[in-house]
mmCIF file of C-alpha atoms in Angstrom:
data_model
loop_
_atom_site.group_PDB
_atom_site.id
_atom_site.type_symbol
_atom_site.label_atom_id
_atom_site.label_comp_id
_atom_site.label_asym_id
_atom_site.label_seq_id
_atom_site.Cartn_x
_atom_site.Cartn_y
_atom_site.Cartn_z
ATOM 1 C CA MET F 1 12.922 85.028 11.505
ATOM 2 C CA SER F 2 14.966 88.062 10.457
ATOM 3 C CA ALA F 3 12.155 89.024 8.040
ATOM 4 C CA LEU F 4 9.727 89.516 10.937
ATOM 5 C CA THR F 5 8.425 93.055 11.273
ATOM 6 C CA LEU F 6 6.107 93.973 14.113
ATOM 7 C CA PRO F 7 2.930 95.873 13.325
ATOM 8 C CA VAL F 8 2.647 99.387 14.725
ATOM 9 C CA VAL F 9 -0.030 100.513 17.153
ATOM 10 C CA PRO F 10 -1.089 103.943 18.430
ATOM 11 C CA LEU F 11 0.142 104.646 21.953
ATOM 12 C CA GLY F 12 -3.316 105.677 23.119
ATOM 13 C CA THR F 13 -5.298 108.499 21.541
ATOM 14 C CA SER F 14 -2.691 111.197 22.219
ATOM 15 C CA GLY F 15 0.491 109.297 21.490
ATOM 16 C CA PRO F 16 2.549 108.290 18.442
ATOM 17 C CA LEU F 17 2.746 104.994 16.604
ATOM 18 C CA VAL F 18 5.096 102.444 18.172
ATOM 19 C CA GLY F 19 5.931 98.808 17.590
ATOM 20 C CA ALA F 20 3.297 96.462 19.020
ATOM 21 C CA GLN F 21 5.899 95.123 21.443
ATOM 22 C CA GLY F 22 8.526 97.085 23.336
ATOM 23 C CA LEU F 23 11.696 96.074 25.116
ATOM 24 C CA GLY F 24 12.168 96.248 28.877
ATOM 25 C CA CYS F 25 15.841 97.075 29.378
ATOM 26 C CA MET F 26 16.276 96.636 33.138
ATOM 27 C CA GLY F 27 17.797 93.161 32.816
ATOM 28 C CA PHE F 28 20.796 94.506 30.928
ATOM 29 C CA SER F 29 22.001 96.069 34.171
ATOM 30 C CA GLU F 30 20.788 93.938 37.079
ATOM 31 C CA VAL F 31 18.064 91.910 38.812
ATOM 32 C CA TYR F 32 17.896 88.735 36.684
ATOM 33 C CA GLY F 33 21.527 87.717 36.610
ATOM 34 C CA PRO F 34 24.626 88.699 34.641
ATOM 35 C CA SER F 35 24.652 90.385 31.252
ATOM 36 C CA THR F 36 27.376 92.100 29.205
ATOM 37 C CA PRO F 37 27.351 95.439 27.362
ATOM 38 C CA ALA F 38 28.141 93.645 24.104
ATOM 39 C CA GLN F 39 25.176 91.314 24.576
ATOM 40 C CA ALA F 40 22.959 94.301 25.356
ATOM 41 C CA GLN F 41 23.985 96.176 22.211
ATOM 42 C CA GLU F 42 23.386 93.105 20.042
ATOM 43 C CA THR F 43 19.897 92.696 21.491
ATOM 44 C CA LEU F 44 19.092 96.387 21.107
ATOM 45 C CA ARG F 45 20.046 96.280 17.422
ATOM 46 C CA ALA F 46 17.993 93.124 16.928
ATOM 47 C CA ALA F 47 15.022 94.883 18.483
ATOM 48 C CA LEU F 48 15.091 97.634 15.884
ATOM 49 C CA ASP F 49 15.470 95.022 13.147
ATOM 50 C CA VAL F 50 12.155 93.357 14.093
ATOM 51 C CA GLY F 51 10.246 96.615 14.500
ATOM 52 C CA ILE F 52 10.535 97.249 18.234
ATOM 53 C CA THR F 53 10.703 101.009 18.711
ATOM 54 C CA MET F 54 9.793 101.521 22.392
ATOM 55 C CA PHE F 55 12.706 101.006 24.766
ATOM 56 C CA ASP F 56 11.919 101.141 28.476
ATOM 57 C CA THR F 57 14.346 102.094 31.240
ATOM 58 C CA ALA F 58 14.389 104.009 34.555
ATOM 59 C CA ASP F 59 16.788 105.990 36.686
ATOM 60 C CA LEU F 60 16.478 103.185 39.249
ATOM 61 C CA TYR F 61 17.905 100.484 36.981
ATOM 62 C CA GLY F 62 21.570 100.005 37.622
ATOM 63 C CA ASP F 63 21.446 103.163 39.745
ATOM 64 C CA GLY F 64 21.389 105.220 36.547
ATOM 65 C CA GLY F 65 23.720 102.843 34.728
ATOM 66 C CA ASN F 66 20.971 101.482 32.494
ATOM 67 C CA GLU F 67 20.329 104.926 31.055
ATOM 68 C CA VAL F 68 24.070 105.367 30.481
ATOM 69 C CA LEU F 69 24.166 101.988 28.712
ATOM 70 C CA LEU F 70 21.257 102.926 26.449
ATOM 71 C CA GLY F 71 22.507 106.415 25.655
ATOM 72 C CA PRO F 72 24.805 105.660 22.673
ATOM 73 C CA PHE F 73 22.212 103.375 21.083
ATOM 74 C CA VAL F 74 19.412 105.921 21.510
ATOM 75 C CA ARG F 75 21.516 108.739 20.085
ATOM 76 C CA ALA F 76 22.636 106.655 17.108
ATOM 77 C CA HIS F 77 19.040 105.776 16.202
ATOM 78 C CA ARG F 78 17.187 108.777 17.595
ATOM 79 C CA GLU F 79 14.639 109.048 14.790
ATOM 80 C CA ARG F 80 13.569 105.422 15.225
ATOM 81 C CA VAL F 81 13.737 105.030 19.006
ATOM 82 C CA PHE F 82 10.868 105.940 21.326
ATOM 83 C CA LEU F 83 12.612 106.216 24.671
ATOM 84 C CA ALA F 84 10.687 105.778 27.930
ATOM 85 C CA THR F 85 12.254 106.315 31.329
ATOM 86 C CA LYS F 86 11.002 106.780 34.878
ATOM 87 C CA PHE F 87 11.631 108.604 38.129
ATOM 88 C CA GLY F 88 10.313 108.412 41.653
ATOM 89 C CA ILE F 89 11.878 105.448 43.413
ATOM 90 C CA VAL F 90 14.696 106.563 45.687
ATOM 91 C CA ARG F 91 17.489 104.041 45.862
ATOM 92 C CA GLN F 92 19.772 103.642 48.839
ATOM 93 C CA PRO F 93 23.308 104.593 47.719
ATOM 94 C CA GLY F 94 25.302 101.590 46.560
ATOM 95 C CA ARG F 95 22.438 99.161 47.203
ATOM 96 C CA ARG F 96 19.665 97.579 45.171
ATOM 97 C CA THR F 97 17.072 98.101 47.886
ATOM 98 C CA TRP F 98 14.849 101.158 48.111
ATOM 99 C CA ASN F 99 12.533 102.370 50.826
ATOM 100 C CA GLN F 100 11.224 105.715 49.596
ATOM 101 C CA VAL F 101 9.123 107.099 46.775
ATOM 102 C CA ARG F 102 9.271 110.793 45.904
ATOM 103 C CA GLY F 103 6.950 112.793 43.695
ATOM 104 C CA ASP F 104 7.502 116.346 44.882
ATOM 105 C CA ARG F 105 8.003 119.082 42.300
ATOM 106 C CA ALA F 106 11.705 119.634 42.986
ATOM 107 C CA TYR F 107 12.509 115.924 42.765
ATOM 108 C CA VAL F 108 10.630 115.507 39.470
ATOM 109 C CA ARG F 109 12.744 118.203 37.862
ATOM 110 C CA GLN F 110 15.986 116.983 39.429
ATOM 111 C CA CYS F 111 15.422 113.466 38.106
ATOM 112 C CA ALA F 112 14.457 114.567 34.613
ATOM 113 C CA GLU F 113 17.580 116.688 34.258
ATOM 114 C CA ALA F 114 19.771 113.822 35.481
ATOM 115 C CA SER F 115 18.173 111.316 33.083
ATOM 116 C CA LEU F 116 18.603 113.639 30.122
ATOM 117 C CA GLN F 117 22.277 114.034 30.990
ATOM 118 C CA ARG F 118 22.885 110.287 31.384
ATOM 119 C CA LEU F 119 21.077 109.513 28.128
ATOM 120 C CA GLY F 120 22.765 112.380 26.290
ATOM 121 C CA ILE F 121 19.521 113.540 24.644
ATOM 122 C CA ASP F 122 17.436 116.726 24.707
ATOM 123 C CA THR F 123 13.973 115.222 25.103
ATOM 124 C CA ILE F 124 12.508 112.141 26.794
ATOM 125 C CA ASP F 125 9.746 110.646 24.648
ATOM 126 C CA LEU F 126 7.732 109.173 27.532
ATOM 127 C CA TYR F 127 8.359 110.073 31.175
ATOM 128 C CA TYR F 128 6.757 107.944 33.882
ATOM 129 C CA ALA F 129 6.267 108.427 37.579
ATOM 130 C CA HIS F 130 7.594 105.017 38.639
ATOM 131 C CA ARG F 131 5.383 104.826 41.724
ATOM 132 C CA ARG F 132 2.946 107.147 43.429
ATOM 133 C CA ASP F 133 4.278 109.142 46.386
ATOM 134 C CA PRO F 134 1.592 108.778 49.080
ATOM 135 C CA SER F 135 2.786 111.918 50.864
ATOM 136 C CA ILE F 136 2.304 114.202 47.840
ATOM 137 C CA PRO F 137 -0.947 114.959 45.984
ATOM 138 C CA LEU F 138 -0.814 113.176 42.651
ATOM 139 C CA GLU F 139 -1.883 116.425 41.020
ATOM 140 C CA GLU F 140 1.363 118.069 42.196
ATOM 141 C CA THR F 141 3.512 115.318 40.714
ATOM 142 C CA VAL F 142 1.699 115.373 37.381
ATOM 143 C CA GLY F 143 1.718 119.159 37.358
ATOM 144 C CA ALA F 144 5.497 119.154 37.689
ATOM 145 C CA MET F 145 5.758 116.592 34.901
ATOM 146 C CA ALA F 146 3.501 118.756 32.730
ATOM 147 C CA GLU F 147 5.934 121.653 33.168
ATOM 148 C CA LEU F 148 8.623 119.474 31.600
ATOM 149 C CA VAL F 149 6.365 118.951 28.585
ATOM 150 C CA GLN F 150 5.821 122.688 28.268
ATOM 151 C CA GLU F 151 9.594 123.220 28.335
ATOM 152 C CA GLY F 152 10.196 120.613 25.618
ATOM 153 C CA LYS F 153 12.158 118.279 27.879
ATOM 154 C CA VAL F 154 9.472 115.566 27.776
ATOM 155 C CA ARG F 155 6.998 114.685 25.005
ATOM 156 C CA HIS F 156 4.481 112.402 26.733
ATOM 157 C CA LEU F 157 3.568 111.536 30.323
ATOM 158 C CA GLY F 158 2.997 108.157 31.919
ATOM 159 C CA LEU F 159 2.225 106.641 35.310
ATOM 160 C CA CYS F 160 3.096 103.274 36.800
ATOM 161 C CA GLU F 161 1.105 101.138 39.231
ATOM 162 C CA VAL F 162 -1.828 103.511 39.735
ATOM 163 C CA THR F 163 -5.485 102.665 40.222
ATOM 164 C CA GLY F 164 -8.303 103.669 37.916
ATOM 165 C CA PRO F 165 -9.386 106.627 40.091
ATOM 166 C CA GLU F 166 -5.770 107.796 40.361
ATOM 167 C CA LEU F 167 -5.379 107.635 36.588
ATOM 168 C CA ARG F 168 -8.522 109.737 36.110
ATOM 169 C CA ALA F 169 -7.273 112.333 38.613
ATOM 170 C CA ALA F 170 -3.913 112.572 36.858
ATOM 171 C CA HIS F 171 -5.456 112.753 33.389
ATOM 172 C CA ALA F 172 -7.524 115.746 34.500
ATOM 173 C CA VAL F 173 -4.281 117.655 35.172
ATOM 174 C CA HIS F 174 -2.503 116.700 31.952
ATOM 175 C CA PRO F 175 -3.216 114.007 29.333
ATOM 176 C CA ILE F 176 -1.601 110.710 30.289
ATOM 177 C CA THR F 177 -0.358 108.767 27.287
ATOM 178 C CA ALA F 178 0.501 105.443 28.928
ATOM 179 C CA LEU F 179 -0.094 103.474 32.103
ATOM 180 C CA GLN F 180 2.575 100.909 32.935
ATOM 181 C CA SER F 181 1.762 98.131 35.379
ATOM 182 C CA GLU F 182 2.315 94.416 35.641
ATOM 183 C CA TRP F 183 -0.173 92.463 33.519
ATOM 184 C CA SER F 184 0.133 88.861 32.432
ATOM 185 C CA LEU F 185 -1.637 85.519 32.429
ATOM 186 C CA PHE F 186 -0.497 85.159 36.044
ATOM 187 C CA SER F 187 -1.134 88.761 37.221
ATOM 188 C CA ARG F 188 -4.490 90.297 36.361
ATOM 189 C CA ASP F 189 -5.353 92.599 39.275
ATOM 190 C CA VAL F 190 -5.108 95.626 36.943
ATOM 191 C CA GLU F 191 -8.338 94.533 35.291
ATOM 192 C CA THR F 192 -10.246 95.643 38.409
ATOM 193 C CA SER F 193 -10.065 99.397 37.800
ATOM 194 C CA ALA F 194 -6.901 100.434 35.941
ATOM 195 C CA VAL F 195 -7.644 98.773 32.599
ATOM 196 C CA PRO F 196 -11.259 100.034 32.395
ATOM 197 C CA ALA F 197 -10.119 103.571 33.253
ATOM 198 C CA ALA F 198 -7.340 103.473 30.654
ATOM 199 C CA ALA F 199 -9.793 102.272 28.005
ATOM 200 C CA GLU F 200 -12.241 105.027 28.942
ATOM 201 C CA LEU F 201 -9.590 107.762 28.758
ATOM 202 C CA GLY F 202 -7.780 106.536 25.663
ATOM 203 C CA VAL F 203 -4.608 105.730 27.598
ATOM 204 C CA ALA F 204 -2.338 102.966 26.310
ATOM 205 C CA PHE F 205 -1.410 100.128 28.648
ATOM 206 C CA VAL F 206 2.256 99.153 28.728
ATOM 207 C CA ALA F 207 2.498 95.744 30.377
ATOM 208 C CA TYR F 208 5.680 95.054 32.327
ATOM 209 C CA SER F 209 6.683 91.522 33.378
ATOM 210 C CA PRO F 210 4.331 90.083 30.728
ATOM 211 C CA LEU F 211 6.077 86.719 31.141
ATOM 212 C CA GLY F 212 5.700 86.635 34.907
ATOM 213 C CA ARG F 213 9.426 87.329 35.425
ATOM 214 C CA GLY F 214 10.202 84.139 33.564
ATOM 215 C CA LEU F 215 7.561 81.864 35.068
ATOM 216 C CA LEU F 216 5.520 81.883 31.864
ATOM 217 C CA THR F 217 8.451 80.938 29.654
ATOM 218 C CA GLY F 218 8.438 77.381 30.971
ATOM 219 C CA ALA F 219 12.232 77.527 30.968
ATOM 220 C CA LEU F 220 12.879 79.053 34.375
ATOM 221 C CA PRO F 221 15.108 76.851 36.530
ATOM 222 C CA ASP F 222 14.332 75.864 40.080
ATOM 223 C CA SER F 223 14.990 78.686 42.532
ATOM 224 C CA SER F 224 17.996 76.791 43.838
ATOM 225 C CA GLU F 225 19.599 77.262 40.410
ATOM 226 C CA LEU F 226 19.090 81.023 40.181
ATOM 227 C CA SER F 227 22.237 83.098 40.482
ATOM 228 C CA ALA F 228 22.982 84.755 43.801
ATOM 229 C CA GLY F 229 22.163 88.216 42.443
ATOM 230 C CA ASP F 230 18.768 87.230 41.064
ATOM 231 C CA ALA F 231 16.009 89.354 42.628
ATOM 232 C CA ARG F 232 13.457 86.562 42.197
ATOM 233 C CA LEU F 233 15.003 84.723 45.138
ATOM 234 C CA ALA F 234 13.166 87.207 47.371
ATOM 235 C CA MET F 235 9.833 87.043 45.522
ATOM 236 C CA PRO F 236 7.138 84.806 47.026
ATOM 237 C CA ARG F 237 6.045 83.240 43.729
ATOM 238 C CA PHE F 238 9.510 81.784 43.201
ATOM 239 C CA THR F 239 10.106 80.163 46.567
ATOM 240 C CA GLY F 240 9.311 76.767 48.061
ATOM 241 C CA GLU F 241 5.930 75.161 47.589
ATOM 242 C CA GLN F 242 4.535 78.296 45.990
ATOM 243 C CA ALA F 243 7.038 78.003 43.154
ATOM 244 C CA ARG F 244 6.127 74.350 42.599
ATOM 245 C CA THR F 245 2.421 75.168 42.491
ATOM 246 C CA ASN F 246 2.942 77.953 39.989
ATOM 247 C CA HIS F 247 5.156 75.858 37.732
ATOM 248 C CA ALA F 248 2.415 73.208 37.635
ATOM 249 C CA LEU F 249 -0.027 75.763 36.185
ATOM 250 C CA LEU F 250 2.017 75.850 32.996
ATOM 251 C CA GLY F 251 0.492 72.582 31.798
ATOM 252 C CA THR F 252 -2.370 74.395 30.069
ATOM 253 C CA VAL F 253 -0.030 76.937 28.499
ATOM 254 C CA ARG F 254 2.301 74.211 27.248
ATOM 255 C CA ALA F 255 -0.576 72.280 25.669
ATOM 256 C CA ILE F 256 -1.800 75.326 23.752
ATOM 257 C CA ALA F 257 1.763 76.140 22.733
ATOM 258 C CA ALA F 258 2.184 72.651 21.300
ATOM 259 C CA ASP F 259 -0.951 73.101 19.165
ATOM 260 C CA HIS F 260 0.548 76.270 17.674
ATOM 261 C CA ALA F 261 4.115 74.935 17.388
ATOM 262 C CA ALA F 262 4.969 77.844 19.661
ATOM 263 C CA THR F 263 6.642 78.378 23.010
ATOM 264 C CA PRO F 264 4.793 79.009 26.288
ATOM 265 C CA ALA F 265 6.199 82.540 26.258
ATOM 266 C CA GLN F 266 4.683 83.184 22.852
ATOM 267 C CA ILE F 267 1.281 82.010 24.066
ATOM 268 C CA ALA F 268 1.490 84.283 27.108
ATOM 269 C CA LEU F 269 2.363 87.266 24.924
ATOM 270 C CA ALA F 270 -0.292 86.411 22.332
ATOM 271 C CA TRP F 271 -2.859 86.329 25.159
ATOM 272 C CA LEU F 272 -1.779 89.802 26.227
ATOM 273 C CA HIS F 273 -1.910 91.180 22.685
ATOM 274 C CA GLN F 274 -5.501 89.948 22.408
ATOM 275 C CA GLN F 275 -6.489 91.807 25.562
ATOM 276 C CA SER F 276 -6.294 94.933 23.408
ATOM 277 C CA ARG F 277 -9.378 93.851 21.493
ATOM 278 C CA ILE F 278 -11.118 92.376 24.523
ATOM 279 C CA HIS F 279 -10.758 95.500 26.671
ATOM 280 C CA GLY F 280 -10.742 98.149 23.966
ATOM 281 C CA LEU F 281 -7.360 99.800 24.445
ATOM 282 C CA THR F 282 -3.812 99.666 23.108
ATOM 283 C CA VAL F 283 -1.710 97.074 24.952
ATOM 284 C CA VAL F 284 2.062 97.035 24.461
ATOM 285 C CA PRO F 285 3.931 94.267 26.312
ATOM 286 C CA ILE F 286 7.567 95.007 27.154
ATOM 287 C CA PRO F 287 9.256 91.643 27.803
ATOM 288 C CA GLY F 288 12.808 92.049 29.059
ATOM 289 C CA SER F 289 14.767 89.868 26.680
ATOM 290 C CA ARG F 290 18.550 89.950 27.096
ATOM 291 C CA ARG F 291 19.335 87.703 24.131
ATOM 292 C CA SER F 292 18.522 88.519 20.519
ATOM 293 C CA SER F 293 17.220 85.004 19.843
ATOM 294 C CA ARG F 294 14.672 85.282 22.650
ATOM 295 C CA LEU F 295 13.726 88.758 21.530
ATOM 296 C CA ARG F 296 12.873 87.546 18.027
ATOM 297 C CA GLU F 297 10.963 84.627 19.473
ATOM 298 C CA ASN F 298 8.910 86.946 21.669
ATOM 299 C CA ALA F 299 8.208 89.370 18.839
ATOM 300 C CA ALA F 300 6.763 86.546 16.732
ATOM 301 C CA ALA F 301 3.974 86.203 19.303
ATOM 302 C CA ALA F 302 2.314 89.316 17.883
ATOM 303 C CA ALA F 303 1.315 87.237 14.847
ATOM 304 C CA LEU F 304 -0.368 84.488 16.898
ATOM 305 C CA THR F 305 -4.128 84.412 17.401
ATOM 306 C CA LEU F 306 -5.690 82.302 20.151
ATOM 307 C CA SER F 307 -9.135 80.817 19.688
ATOM 308 C CA ALA F 308 -12.070 81.523 21.994
ATOM 309 C CA ALA F 309 -11.674 78.016 23.416
ATOM 310 C CA GLU F 310 -7.981 78.604 24.123
ATOM 311 C CA LEU F 311 -8.680 81.937 25.787
ATOM 312 C CA SER F 312 -11.305 80.229 27.911
ATOM 313 C CA ALA F 313 -8.841 77.526 28.956
ATOM 314 C CA LEU F 314 -6.327 80.181 30.034
ATOM 315 C CA GLU F 315 -8.883 82.274 31.913
ATOM 316 C CA PRO F 316 -8.710 80.509 35.329
ATOM 317 C CA LEU F 317 -4.927 80.461 35.676
ATOM 318 C CA ALA F 318 -4.353 83.802 37.412
ATOM 319 C CA ALA F 319 -6.754 82.926 40.211
ATOM 320 C CA GLN F 320 -4.733 79.771 40.929
ATOM 321 C CA VAL F 321 -1.346 81.487 41.226
ATOM 322 C CA VAL F 322 0.003 81.525 44.781
ATOM 323 C CA GLY F 323 2.260 84.182 46.272
ATOM 324 C CA THR F 324 2.273 87.926 45.734
ATOM 325 C CA ARG F 325 4.159 89.695 42.940
ATOM 326 C CA TYR F 326 6.528 91.340 45.407
ATOM 327 C CA ALA F 327 7.379 90.534 48.996
ATOM 328 C CA ASP F 328 6.241 94.085 49.819
ATOM 329 C CA MET F 329 3.187 95.093 47.812
ATOM 330 C CA SER F 330 2.649 98.439 49.577
ATOM 331 C CA SER F 331 3.761 100.582 46.612
ATOM 332 C CA THR F 332 1.614 98.822 44.028
ATOM 333 C CA ALA F 333 -1.846 99.764 42.813
ATOM 334 C CA ALA F 334 -3.193 96.510 44.264
ATOM 335 C CA ALA F 335 -2.482 97.838 47.757
ATOM 336 C CA ARG F 336 -4.749 100.842 47.118
ATOM 337 C CA GLU F 337 -7.630 99.118 45.347
#
């Protein structure tokens, strides 16, 4: 497995070449249970070894701690690492919860400066607005981000959880390189307007939670076994009867995995990779592996090809999933469709 090297793909029409899979780094700091700095560094090094070059973080993760954690690794491998971070979600001091999104010009600049300091670098490769601020015109937020590009503090701009019309409005202010939203076998609402708009504009799609926050791995324990700090305990898809219904949907995924001598996670990622051809845009999944063994396993999915019959068998699953992605969906694109 150590000989595996991911292919590279263009990050949309205006972006650089990156590995066909990225790494979501949030889990190194919080949300899905305990992790250690040593484990994180081992996984980060393994990612580079298999050809992962895009590393995704945010000022929200670990209340800035995730950027601090990544800083030494990014600096040590700066020529090989494409670093993406985000701003916009305001966290309550000392707590995981948040109840505000900000996209005003002053806040954009404040956050960018703070992220650069925590990371210890001069330029952010890809800077996302983590969510849209409903109280501020999107054009103002993107305009402020564009100023950072002009000053050399940011190379490329991205948006998270926006609709197709919102993406078009933003792109008219400054080219958007990547749209990041949840997209997986179990979450396909982005195909309504966001994916077609991204394909039309030449914007890459960076898919977060491509494994359904663990549901699609087939290895997720019952919710009663999740650690007390696991954020999934508050997510509808992981509780009670809804969780049992969703676990049952894995039968089709497991059967296809068995035919390929693969894991359910690899089938889910292979499905997402093939959406690039189906929809006509670059798709880069960013599974959040915390262990190097899982990371290598996930990366191998880029070499899998599903048949038309297998894709057809997987097609109905998303419509059968019960429970929303978050308990509060108000800040997602789905709420504005």
